[in-house]
Amino acid sequence: MGDSKGSNLNPPLLQSLIEWDYLSVWKCYGLYGIVGGVILGLVIPLLFSTIYFGKKKSKQRGIQVAFGGDVGFTMRNSRFSELIQVPWEGATTMAALFEQSCRKHARDRFLGSRKLISKQLVTASDGRKFEKLHLGEYEWETYGETFDRACNFASGLINLGHSVNSHAAIFSETRSEWFLAFQGCLRQSITVVTIYASLGEDSLIYSLNKTRVSTLICDVKQLKKLAAISSSLETIKHVIYFEEDGTTIDSDFSGNMSNWAVSSFSEVEKLGKESPVHPRLPYKTDIAVIMYTSGSTGLPKGVMLTHGNIVATAAAYMTVIPSLSSSDVYMAYLPLAHVFELAAEAVMLSAGSAIGYGSALTLTDSSNKIKKGTLGDASMLKPTVMAAVPAILDRVRDGVLKKVEEKGGFAKKLFHIGYERRLAAIEGSWLGAWGLEKILWDVIVFKRIRSILGGSIRGMLCGGAPLSRDTQRFINICLGAPIGQGYGLTETCAGAASSEWDDTAVGRVGPPLPCCFIKLVSWEEGGYMTSDKPMPRGEVIVGGFSVTLGYFEDEAKTNEVYKMDDKGMRWFYTGDIGQFHPDGCLEIIDRKKDIVKLQHGEYISLGKVEAALMSSNYVDNIMVYADPFHSYCVALVVPSHQVLENWARGSGIEYRDFPDLCQKDETVREIQQSLSKVAKVAKLDKFETPAKLKLLADPWTPESGLVTAALKLKREQLKSKFKDELQKLYE
Ligand SMILES: *[C@@H]1O[C@H](CO)[C@@H](O)[C@H](O)[C@H]1NC(C)=O
Ligand SMILES: *[C@@H]1O[C@H](CO)[C@@H](O)[C@H](O)[C@H]1NC(C)=O
């Protein structure tokens, strides 16, 4: 899926979210806006403001627990005195949860997808071709129907000859059949291997071979890719592909797949329907998924998630989202091979909610693949809850701000007044916009922004990587709904901490989820101690029901980061550095392995410095590098095309093309100055400010293997790819 899915998460969606014209609202509201804005700004607040009495006492969300002889600082969720492990009694495995939920909600809507109405190729002005889709309304299957189909698929797998003791893998974009196939496998206790779409071919071969996958379930797009490497995929016997509207499988690769039996998803379902097979239900300690994720170094890691892990995380998240029910609608578009999306869909399943499938490329009306004049997934579905990753939200924010900036003048002023007044209200000032004024600002400014995601969002959860405070606040205000941050790695089955719905603070990931404890342990070398004032700090470790079994057939690596304490509790060492606020909420402040000790003994936190330098307009991406044998750091910078070219035009700099511009001394100097400026604002030390830079013209994408699907830097890969450049910077 390198050509499709990895990129799905990122630029295309972002671009599409950015492309809506929020300011066209002025065309209709222009006059009212001008008059209204003035009146609103001055008079209404005095009439309708709720007077704010003092600072609200903050709610206690986490409670410290003391285990006997405990080293470290341990916290649990304040709402539950005991860890929870199931959404309700009896739902101890994903298979049981699925069956019980399907019976309970048999007539409710469950999985929805859109049929293709027409497809056309459009050629852009630069000669590139784009596929534009016209998609129909959502067509739904009930919980009852979904259950029957999953049972049929499970029987079909066995009839096909899949040996129950071997693994199946799912390698596909997010879609309803993914979920069906997954549940089908689990009903026969078949462990499912999942692989991040953005992993390269080598990682794909490595993971499938290592787990000895015998049945591969994929979408049509992946078939070609697999055919090309089929000679390396020795363990595979069966391939099942998801049919797609308007796409047929090529007959010309069947030769290369001669040792594979290839069937379509519906053939397998039919096979199962004709001769049902008894289910072979799993135990809670059985491995449900082996999830391959990109290690930030070298080969991918296969994390073993048990049934117990997934249901515990689902149970915990259900307590975070208030009154989640069958009237909620969830927009599913993130990759299901990510633990975050998998957990989110497990939560929706537990609540009996509807899940509408879409893709990042078709999410909004102006998405890349949506035919002009037709509806994107979100406007068709009108979801009430959504999951997101920071990279997406960051660029939405930048896109909105850019549009505002481009319009300039009065429109820009009005946006900023509205924004500031909402901000003040959220931060608890009586000068903020409350009551009627809030409603009016919503109509004038925010309603249109909200409508790009369907207009019904009542909450959003962001995970996968840290979300910046600014972005969290921005999206919160523009969407007018809580946007929480979840914290959880694949190793803790996405379940570690999550901010709570009524918590308006930003930059924190909330208290521990009720399925686990979170403990801080001192890291002396890095200078983070649990005795630190005003807040205890240290490495974040997680213990409880969401902690997974470890890495598949890699005991050494497992023992490095999963450790048993003398009470028999297993803890996963995340490598993240956190601090606990007095109300029990966790804030992630650093990353252990990103800290380098320089020649003179100063510690430099690469992640912290990068986050600070990202605020320069010139920087699209940056990796700070520190050689421990020197006393200063250097940086690789991918500059923003637009900003840099604007500057070059303004400064009369002549250049052939963008790579040429990046070569120029003046350019490097200009960006260096900009970095020094933001470094000063962020109060970075001199040794933390890159002494030299190399500008790189090509962006870093998941396909190039330089960043993860969540756009986190892969330092080792970047270091080896740009070895020579880095070396030159130290000459
Ligand atoms: C698959 O794994 C086996 C060991 O289990 C190894 O001998 C073989 O070389 C691997 N094949 C590929 C293509 O990586
Ligand atoms: C079949 O395999 C050969 C060698 O493994 C490769 O060169 C060729 O491109 C493959 N054909 C198809 C259609 O994938």
Coordinates of N, CA, C and O and ligand atoms in Angstrom, one line a residue, residues 227-228 252-253 256, ligand 2:
A227 N 2.4 -9.9 -5.8 CA 2.8 -10.8 -6.9 C 4.3 -10.6 -7.2 O 5.0 -11.6 -7.4
A228 N 4.7 -9.3 -7.1 CA 6.1 -9.0 -7.5 C 7.0 -9.7 -6.5 O 8.2 -9.9 -6.8
D252 N -2.9 -11.3 -15.5 CA -1.5 -11.6 -15.9 C -0.5 -11.9 -14.8 O 0.6 -12.3 -15.0
F253 N -1.0 -11.6 -13.5 CA 0.0 -12.0 -12.5 C -0.3 -13.4 -11.9 O 0.3 -13.9 -11.0
N256 N 2.6 -15.8 -11.6 CA 3.6 -15.7 -10.5 C 2.9 -16.2 -9.2 O 3.6 -16.4 -8.3
Ligands
LIG2 C1 6.9 -12.4 -12.0 O1 8.2 -12.7 -11.4 C2 9.3 -12.2 -12.0 C3 10.6 -12.6 -11.3 O2 10.3 -13.0 -10.0 C4 9.3 -10.7 -12.2 O3 10.4 -10.2 -12.9 C5 8.0 -10.3 -12.9 O4 7.9 -8.9 -13.0 C6 6.8 -10.9 -12.2 N1 5.6 -10.6 -13.0 C7 4.5 -10.0 -12.5 C8 3.4 -9.8 -13.4 O5 4.5 -9.6 -11.4

